PDB file of C-alpha atoms in Angstrom:
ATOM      1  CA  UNK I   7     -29.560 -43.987 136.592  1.00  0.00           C
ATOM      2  CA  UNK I   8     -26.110 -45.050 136.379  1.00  0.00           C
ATOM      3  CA  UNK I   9     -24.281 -41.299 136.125  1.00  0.00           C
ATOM      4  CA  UNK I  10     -26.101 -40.632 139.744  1.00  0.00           C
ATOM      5  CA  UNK I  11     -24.882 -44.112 141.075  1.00  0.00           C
ATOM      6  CA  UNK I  12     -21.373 -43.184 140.356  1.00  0.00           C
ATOM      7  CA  UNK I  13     -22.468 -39.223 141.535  1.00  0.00           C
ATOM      8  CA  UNK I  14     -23.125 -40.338 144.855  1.00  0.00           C
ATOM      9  CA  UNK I  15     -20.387 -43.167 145.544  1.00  0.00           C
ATOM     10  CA  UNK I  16     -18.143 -40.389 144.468  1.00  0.00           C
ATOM     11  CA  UNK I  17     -19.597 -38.410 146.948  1.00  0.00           C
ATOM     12  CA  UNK I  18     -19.345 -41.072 149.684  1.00  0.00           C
ATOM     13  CA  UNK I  19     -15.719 -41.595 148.833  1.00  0.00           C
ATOM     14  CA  UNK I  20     -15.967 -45.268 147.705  1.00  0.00           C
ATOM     15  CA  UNK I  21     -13.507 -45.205 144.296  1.00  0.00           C
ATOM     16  CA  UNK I  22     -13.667 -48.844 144.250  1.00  0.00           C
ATOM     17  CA  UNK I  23     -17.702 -48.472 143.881  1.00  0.00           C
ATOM     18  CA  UNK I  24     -17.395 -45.951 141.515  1.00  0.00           C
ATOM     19  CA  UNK I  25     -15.073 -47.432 139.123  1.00  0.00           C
ATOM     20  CA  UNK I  26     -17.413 -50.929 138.747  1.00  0.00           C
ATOM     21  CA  UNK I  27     -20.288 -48.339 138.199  1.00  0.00           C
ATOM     22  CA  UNK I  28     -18.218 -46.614 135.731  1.00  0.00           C
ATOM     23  CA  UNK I  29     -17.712 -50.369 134.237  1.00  0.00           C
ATOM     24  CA  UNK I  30     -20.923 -50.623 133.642  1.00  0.00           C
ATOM     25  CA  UNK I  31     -21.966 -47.321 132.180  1.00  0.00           C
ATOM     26  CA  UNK I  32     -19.461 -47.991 129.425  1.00  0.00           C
ATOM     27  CA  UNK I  33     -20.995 -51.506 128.485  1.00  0.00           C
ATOM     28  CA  UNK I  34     -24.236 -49.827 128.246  1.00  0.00           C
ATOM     29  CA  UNK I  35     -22.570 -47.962 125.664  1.00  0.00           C
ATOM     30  CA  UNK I  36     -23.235 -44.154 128.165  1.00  0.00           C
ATOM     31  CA  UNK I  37     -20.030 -41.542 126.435  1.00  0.00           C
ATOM     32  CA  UNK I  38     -17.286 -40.972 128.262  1.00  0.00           C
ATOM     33  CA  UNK I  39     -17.404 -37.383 128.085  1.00  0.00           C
ATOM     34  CA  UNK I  40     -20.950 -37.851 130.349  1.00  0.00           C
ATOM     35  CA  UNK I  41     -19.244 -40.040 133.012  1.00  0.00           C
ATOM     36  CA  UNK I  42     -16.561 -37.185 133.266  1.00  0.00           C
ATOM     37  CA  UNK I  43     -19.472 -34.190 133.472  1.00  0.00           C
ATOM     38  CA  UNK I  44     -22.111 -35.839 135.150  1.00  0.00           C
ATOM     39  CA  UNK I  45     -20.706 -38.488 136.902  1.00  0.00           C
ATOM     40  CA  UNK I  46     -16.865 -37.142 138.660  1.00  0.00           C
ATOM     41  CA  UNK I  47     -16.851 -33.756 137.984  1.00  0.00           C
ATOM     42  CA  UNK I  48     -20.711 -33.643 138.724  1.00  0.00           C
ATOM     43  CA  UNK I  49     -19.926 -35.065 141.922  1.00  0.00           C
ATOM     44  CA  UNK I  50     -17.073 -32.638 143.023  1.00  0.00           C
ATOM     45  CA  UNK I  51     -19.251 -29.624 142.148  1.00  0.00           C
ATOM     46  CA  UNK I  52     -21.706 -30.728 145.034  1.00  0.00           C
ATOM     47  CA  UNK I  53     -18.991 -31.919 147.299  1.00  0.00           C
ATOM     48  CA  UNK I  54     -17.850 -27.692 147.034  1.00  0.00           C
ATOM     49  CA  UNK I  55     -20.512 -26.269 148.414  1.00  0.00           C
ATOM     50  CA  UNK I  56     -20.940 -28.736 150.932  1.00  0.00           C
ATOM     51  CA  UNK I  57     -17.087 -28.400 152.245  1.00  0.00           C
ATOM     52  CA  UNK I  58     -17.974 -24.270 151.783  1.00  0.00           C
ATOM     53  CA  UNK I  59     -20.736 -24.356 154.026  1.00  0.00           C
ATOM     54  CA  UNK I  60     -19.317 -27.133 156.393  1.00  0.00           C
ATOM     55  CA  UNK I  61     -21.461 -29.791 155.525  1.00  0.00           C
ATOM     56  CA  UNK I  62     -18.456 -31.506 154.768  1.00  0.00           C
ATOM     57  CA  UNK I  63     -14.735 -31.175 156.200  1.00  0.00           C
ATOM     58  CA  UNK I  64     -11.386 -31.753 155.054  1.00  0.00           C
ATOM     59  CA  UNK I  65     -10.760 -35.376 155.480  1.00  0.00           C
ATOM     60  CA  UNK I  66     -14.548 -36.184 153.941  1.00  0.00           C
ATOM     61  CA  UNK I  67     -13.471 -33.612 150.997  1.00  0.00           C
ATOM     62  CA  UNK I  68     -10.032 -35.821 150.252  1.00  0.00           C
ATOM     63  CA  UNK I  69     -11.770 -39.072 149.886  1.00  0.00           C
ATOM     64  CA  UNK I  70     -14.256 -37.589 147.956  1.00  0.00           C
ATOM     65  CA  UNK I  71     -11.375 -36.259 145.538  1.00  0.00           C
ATOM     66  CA  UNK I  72      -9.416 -39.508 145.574  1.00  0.00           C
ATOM     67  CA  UNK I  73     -12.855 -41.625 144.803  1.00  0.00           C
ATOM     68  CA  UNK I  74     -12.557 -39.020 141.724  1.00  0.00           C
ATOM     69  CA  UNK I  75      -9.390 -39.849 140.472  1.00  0.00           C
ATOM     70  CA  UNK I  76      -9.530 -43.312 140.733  1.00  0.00           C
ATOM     71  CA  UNK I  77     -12.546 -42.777 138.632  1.00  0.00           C
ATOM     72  CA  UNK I  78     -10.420 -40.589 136.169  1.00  0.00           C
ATOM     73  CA  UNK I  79      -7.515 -43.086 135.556  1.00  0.00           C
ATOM     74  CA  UNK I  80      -9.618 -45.738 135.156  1.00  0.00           C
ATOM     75  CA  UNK I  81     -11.111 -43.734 132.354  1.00  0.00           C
ATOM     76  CA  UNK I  82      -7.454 -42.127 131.429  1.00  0.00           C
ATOM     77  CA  UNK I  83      -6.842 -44.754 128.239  1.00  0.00           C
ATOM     78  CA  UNK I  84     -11.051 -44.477 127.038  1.00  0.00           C
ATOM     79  CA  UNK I  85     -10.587 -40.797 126.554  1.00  0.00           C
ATOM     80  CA  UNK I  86     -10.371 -38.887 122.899  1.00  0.00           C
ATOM     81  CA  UNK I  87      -9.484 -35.100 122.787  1.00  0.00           C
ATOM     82  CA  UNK I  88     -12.440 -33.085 123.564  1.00  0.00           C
ATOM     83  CA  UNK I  89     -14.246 -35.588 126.400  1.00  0.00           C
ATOM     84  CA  UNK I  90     -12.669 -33.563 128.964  1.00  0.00           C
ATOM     85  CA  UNK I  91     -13.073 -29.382 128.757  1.00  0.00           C
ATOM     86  CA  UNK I  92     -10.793 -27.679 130.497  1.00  0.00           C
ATOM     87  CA  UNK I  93     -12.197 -24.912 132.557  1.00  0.00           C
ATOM     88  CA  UNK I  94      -8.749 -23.619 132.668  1.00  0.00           C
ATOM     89  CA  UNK I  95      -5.366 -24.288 133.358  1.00  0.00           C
ATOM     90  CA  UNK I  96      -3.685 -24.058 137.066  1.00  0.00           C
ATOM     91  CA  UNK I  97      -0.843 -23.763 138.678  1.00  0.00           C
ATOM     92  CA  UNK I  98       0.103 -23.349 142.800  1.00  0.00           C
ATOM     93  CA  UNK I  99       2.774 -24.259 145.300  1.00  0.00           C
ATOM     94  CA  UNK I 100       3.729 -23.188 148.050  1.00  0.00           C
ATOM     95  CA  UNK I 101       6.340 -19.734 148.616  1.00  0.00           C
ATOM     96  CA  UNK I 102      10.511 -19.855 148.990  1.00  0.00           C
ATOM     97  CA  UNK I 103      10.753 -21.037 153.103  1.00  0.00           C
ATOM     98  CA  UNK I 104       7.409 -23.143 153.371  1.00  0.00           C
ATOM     99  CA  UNK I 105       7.447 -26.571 153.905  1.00  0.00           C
ATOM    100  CA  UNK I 106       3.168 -27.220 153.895  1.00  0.00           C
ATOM    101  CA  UNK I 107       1.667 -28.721 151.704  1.00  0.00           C
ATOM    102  CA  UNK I 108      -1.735 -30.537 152.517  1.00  0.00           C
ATOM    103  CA  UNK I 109      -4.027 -27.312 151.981  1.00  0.00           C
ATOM    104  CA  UNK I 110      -2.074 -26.683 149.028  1.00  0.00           C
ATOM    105  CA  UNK I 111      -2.161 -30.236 147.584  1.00  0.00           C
ATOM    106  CA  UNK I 112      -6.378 -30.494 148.485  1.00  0.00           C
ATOM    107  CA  UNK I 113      -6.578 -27.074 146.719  1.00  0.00           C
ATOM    108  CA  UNK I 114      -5.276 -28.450 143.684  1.00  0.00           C
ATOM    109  CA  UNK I 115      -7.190 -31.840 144.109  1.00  0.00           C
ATOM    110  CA  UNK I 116     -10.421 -29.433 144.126  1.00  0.00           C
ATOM    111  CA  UNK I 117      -9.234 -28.054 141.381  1.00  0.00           C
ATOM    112  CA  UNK I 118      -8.322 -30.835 139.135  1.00  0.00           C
ATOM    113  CA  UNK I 119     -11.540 -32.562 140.065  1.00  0.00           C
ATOM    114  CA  UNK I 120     -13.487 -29.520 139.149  1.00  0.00           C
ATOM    115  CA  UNK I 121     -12.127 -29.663 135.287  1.00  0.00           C
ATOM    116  CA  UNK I 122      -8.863 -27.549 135.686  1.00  0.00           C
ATOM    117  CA  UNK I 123      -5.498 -28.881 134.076  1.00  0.00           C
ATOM    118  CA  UNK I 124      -3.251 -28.012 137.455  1.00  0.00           C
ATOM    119  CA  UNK I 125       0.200 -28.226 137.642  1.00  0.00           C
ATOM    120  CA  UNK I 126       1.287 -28.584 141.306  1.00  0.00           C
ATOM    121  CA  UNK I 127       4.808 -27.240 141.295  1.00  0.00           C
ATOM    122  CA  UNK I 128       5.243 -28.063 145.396  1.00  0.00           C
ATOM    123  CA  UNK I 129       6.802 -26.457 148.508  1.00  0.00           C
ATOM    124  CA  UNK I 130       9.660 -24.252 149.152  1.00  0.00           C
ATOM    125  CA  UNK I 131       9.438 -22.399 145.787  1.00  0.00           C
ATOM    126  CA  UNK I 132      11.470 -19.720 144.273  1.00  0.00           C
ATOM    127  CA  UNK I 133       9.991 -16.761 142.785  1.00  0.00           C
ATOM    128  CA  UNK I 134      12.027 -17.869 139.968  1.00  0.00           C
ATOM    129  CA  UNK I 135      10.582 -21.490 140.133  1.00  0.00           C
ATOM    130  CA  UNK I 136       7.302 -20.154 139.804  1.00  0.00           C
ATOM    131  CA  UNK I 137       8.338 -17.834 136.630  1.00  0.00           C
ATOM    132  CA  UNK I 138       9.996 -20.888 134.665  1.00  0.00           C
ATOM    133  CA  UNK I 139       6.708 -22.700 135.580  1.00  0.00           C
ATOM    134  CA  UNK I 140       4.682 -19.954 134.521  1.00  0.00           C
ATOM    135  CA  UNK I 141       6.855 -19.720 130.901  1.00  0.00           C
ATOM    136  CA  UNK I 142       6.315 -23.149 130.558  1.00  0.00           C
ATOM    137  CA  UNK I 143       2.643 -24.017 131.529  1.00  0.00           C
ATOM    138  CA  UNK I 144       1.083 -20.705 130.525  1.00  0.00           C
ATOM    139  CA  UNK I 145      -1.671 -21.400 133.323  1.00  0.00           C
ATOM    140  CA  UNK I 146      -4.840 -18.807 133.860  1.00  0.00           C
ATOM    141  CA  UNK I 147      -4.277 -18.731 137.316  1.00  0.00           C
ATOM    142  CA  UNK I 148      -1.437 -18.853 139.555  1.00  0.00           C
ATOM    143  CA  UNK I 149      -1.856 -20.403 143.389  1.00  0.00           C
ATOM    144  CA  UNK I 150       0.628 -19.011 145.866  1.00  0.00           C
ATOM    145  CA  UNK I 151       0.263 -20.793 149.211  1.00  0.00           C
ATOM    146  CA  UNK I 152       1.560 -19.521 152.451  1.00  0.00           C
ATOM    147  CA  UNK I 153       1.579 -21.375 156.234  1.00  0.00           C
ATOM    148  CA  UNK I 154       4.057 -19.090 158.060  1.00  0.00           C
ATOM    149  CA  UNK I 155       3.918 -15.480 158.405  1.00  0.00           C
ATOM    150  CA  UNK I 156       7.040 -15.402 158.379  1.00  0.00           C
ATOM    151  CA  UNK I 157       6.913 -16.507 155.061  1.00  0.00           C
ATOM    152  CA  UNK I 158       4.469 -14.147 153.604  1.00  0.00           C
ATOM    153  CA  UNK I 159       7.355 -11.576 152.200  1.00  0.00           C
ATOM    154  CA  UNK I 160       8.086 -14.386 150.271  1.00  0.00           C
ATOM    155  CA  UNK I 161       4.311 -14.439 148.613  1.00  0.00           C
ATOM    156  CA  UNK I 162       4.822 -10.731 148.349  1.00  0.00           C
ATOM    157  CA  UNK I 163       8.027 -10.621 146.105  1.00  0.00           C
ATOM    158  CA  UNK I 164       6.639 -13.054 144.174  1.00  0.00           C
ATOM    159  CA  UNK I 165       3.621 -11.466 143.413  1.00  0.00           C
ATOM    160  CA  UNK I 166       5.458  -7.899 143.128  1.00  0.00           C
ATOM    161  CA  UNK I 167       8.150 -10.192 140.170  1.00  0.00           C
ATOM    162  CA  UNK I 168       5.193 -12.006 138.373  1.00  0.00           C
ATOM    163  CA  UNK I 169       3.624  -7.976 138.068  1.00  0.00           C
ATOM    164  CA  UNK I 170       6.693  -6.838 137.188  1.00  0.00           C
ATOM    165  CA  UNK I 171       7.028  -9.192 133.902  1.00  0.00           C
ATOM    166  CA  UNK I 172       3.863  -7.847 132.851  1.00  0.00           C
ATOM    167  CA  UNK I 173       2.569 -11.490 132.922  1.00  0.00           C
ATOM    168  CA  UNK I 174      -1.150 -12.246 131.891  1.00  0.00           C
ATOM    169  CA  UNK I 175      -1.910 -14.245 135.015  1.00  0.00           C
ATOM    170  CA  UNK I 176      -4.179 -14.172 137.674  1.00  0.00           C
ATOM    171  CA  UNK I 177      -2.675 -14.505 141.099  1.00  0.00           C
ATOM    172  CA  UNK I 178      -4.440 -16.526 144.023  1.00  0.00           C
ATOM    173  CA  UNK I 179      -3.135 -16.510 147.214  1.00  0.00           C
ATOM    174  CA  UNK I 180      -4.340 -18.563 150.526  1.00  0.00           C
ATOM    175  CA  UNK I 181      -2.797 -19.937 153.881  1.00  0.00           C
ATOM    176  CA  UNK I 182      -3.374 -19.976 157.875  1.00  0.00           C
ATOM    177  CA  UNK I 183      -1.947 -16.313 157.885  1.00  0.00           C
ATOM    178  CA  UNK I 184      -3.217 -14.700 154.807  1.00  0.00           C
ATOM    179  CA  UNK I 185      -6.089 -12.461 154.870  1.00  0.00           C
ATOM    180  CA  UNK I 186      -8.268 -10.354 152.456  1.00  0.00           C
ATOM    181  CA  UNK I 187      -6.816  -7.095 152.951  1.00  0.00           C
ATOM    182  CA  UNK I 188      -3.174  -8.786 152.852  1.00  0.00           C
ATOM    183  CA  UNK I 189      -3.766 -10.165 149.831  1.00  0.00           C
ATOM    184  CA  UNK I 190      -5.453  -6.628 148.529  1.00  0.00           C
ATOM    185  CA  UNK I 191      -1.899  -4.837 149.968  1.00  0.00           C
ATOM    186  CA  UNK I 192       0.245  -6.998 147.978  1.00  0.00           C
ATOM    187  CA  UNK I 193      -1.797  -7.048 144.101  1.00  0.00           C
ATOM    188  CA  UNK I 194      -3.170 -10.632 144.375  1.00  0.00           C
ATOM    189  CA  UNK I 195      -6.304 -11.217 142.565  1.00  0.00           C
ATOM    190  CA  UNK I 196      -8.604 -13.058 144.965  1.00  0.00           C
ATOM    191  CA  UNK I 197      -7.874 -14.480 147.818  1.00  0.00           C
ATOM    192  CA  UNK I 198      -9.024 -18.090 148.386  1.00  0.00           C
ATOM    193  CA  UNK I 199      -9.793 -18.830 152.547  1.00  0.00           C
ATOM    194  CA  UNK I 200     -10.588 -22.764 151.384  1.00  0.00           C
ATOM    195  CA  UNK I 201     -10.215 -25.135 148.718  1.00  0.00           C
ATOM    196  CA  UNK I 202     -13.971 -24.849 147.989  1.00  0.00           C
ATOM    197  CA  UNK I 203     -13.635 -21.120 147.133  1.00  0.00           C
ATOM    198  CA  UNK I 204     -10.847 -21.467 145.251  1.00  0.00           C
ATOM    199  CA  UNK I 205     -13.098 -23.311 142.848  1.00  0.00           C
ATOM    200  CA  UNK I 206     -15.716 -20.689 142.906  1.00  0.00           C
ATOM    201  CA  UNK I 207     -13.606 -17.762 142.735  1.00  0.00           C
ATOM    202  CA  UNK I 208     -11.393 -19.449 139.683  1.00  0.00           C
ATOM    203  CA  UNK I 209     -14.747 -20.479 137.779  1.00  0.00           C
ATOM    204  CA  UNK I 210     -16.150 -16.848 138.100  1.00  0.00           C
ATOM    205  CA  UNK I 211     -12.803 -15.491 137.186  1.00  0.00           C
ATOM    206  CA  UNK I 212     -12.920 -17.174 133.534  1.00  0.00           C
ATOM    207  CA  UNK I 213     -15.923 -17.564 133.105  1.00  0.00           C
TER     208      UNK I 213
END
């Protein structure tokens, strides 16, 4: 079947491939909303478990996510309000003093391919950056990424001013020096060791 064809050449990280497959299932008249679910998003939720498990590693996981969008703005002008669902809306960057970005930018990939709106706000934010962001996207989840240690303070007084508003807001946090009981100490919700999780842990979280 068709949705599997584009499944797996999602999965293999050929976008070119799965954008002439997508072609296709459209002239044979298959929804939209089905080649999102089944065919991208359907893809991503096997390529999770896989990177989880380490089936699959980072560089794999990217193509796979790029083969996904290409997919997705191919389909971008086809699509009527309700052939997406959200599973939530997202937002992450990385703390005031941090300049990395890859884990944080395949985090929100992950994300984005798994059916969350994200908003990727980028490096070197503010605690007040990611308030205004906050106001303005009114995400489920917030993502606060963290490279340096000597930048985790940073992830802490953001976390301590996003608690302090009284915001409705999950907090994620995840980086090289982060840990479980860190991210206990400081009044995170979850912390996310991989992209992969992230997924899990944000699906579970709304569900």
């Amino acid at each position: 079947m068709v949705l599997t064809k584009i499944r797996e050449m999602v999965i293999e990280g050929e976008g070119e491939e799965a954008v002439a497959l997508i072609k296709q299932a459209m002239q044979a008249n298959i929804s939209v909303r089905d080649i999102v679910s089944e065919g991208l998003i359907g893809a991503m939720n096997v390529v999770g478990p896989k990177m989880a498990s380490g089936e699959m590693f980072v560089p794999e996981v990217l193509m796979c996510a790029e083969a996904m969008q290409e997919g997705l703005v191919y389909l971008k002008p086809f699509l009527k309000d309700g052939d997406v669902v959200s599973s939530g809306k997202f937002l992450i960057g990385t703390v005031k003093g941090d300049l990395h970005d890859i884990g944080k930018n395949l985090v929100a990939m992950m994300m984005e391919s798994s059916g969350f709106e994200v908003f990727n706000i980028g490096i070197d934010q503010s605690t007040e950056a990611f308030l205004e962001a906050i106001e303005q996207h009114k995400p489920d989840i917030v993502g606060l990424s963290a490279l340096l240690t000597t930048t985790m303070p940073a992830m802490r007084d953001t976390v301590n001013d996003i608690r302090e508003k009284g915001i409705a807001v999950k907090i994620f946090v995840g980086g090289a020096p982060v840990s479980e009981e860190f991210a206990k100490e400081i009044g995170a919700d979850a912390y996310c060791p991989d992209a992969a999780e992230t997924v899990v842990l944000a699906k579970a979280m709304l569900a």
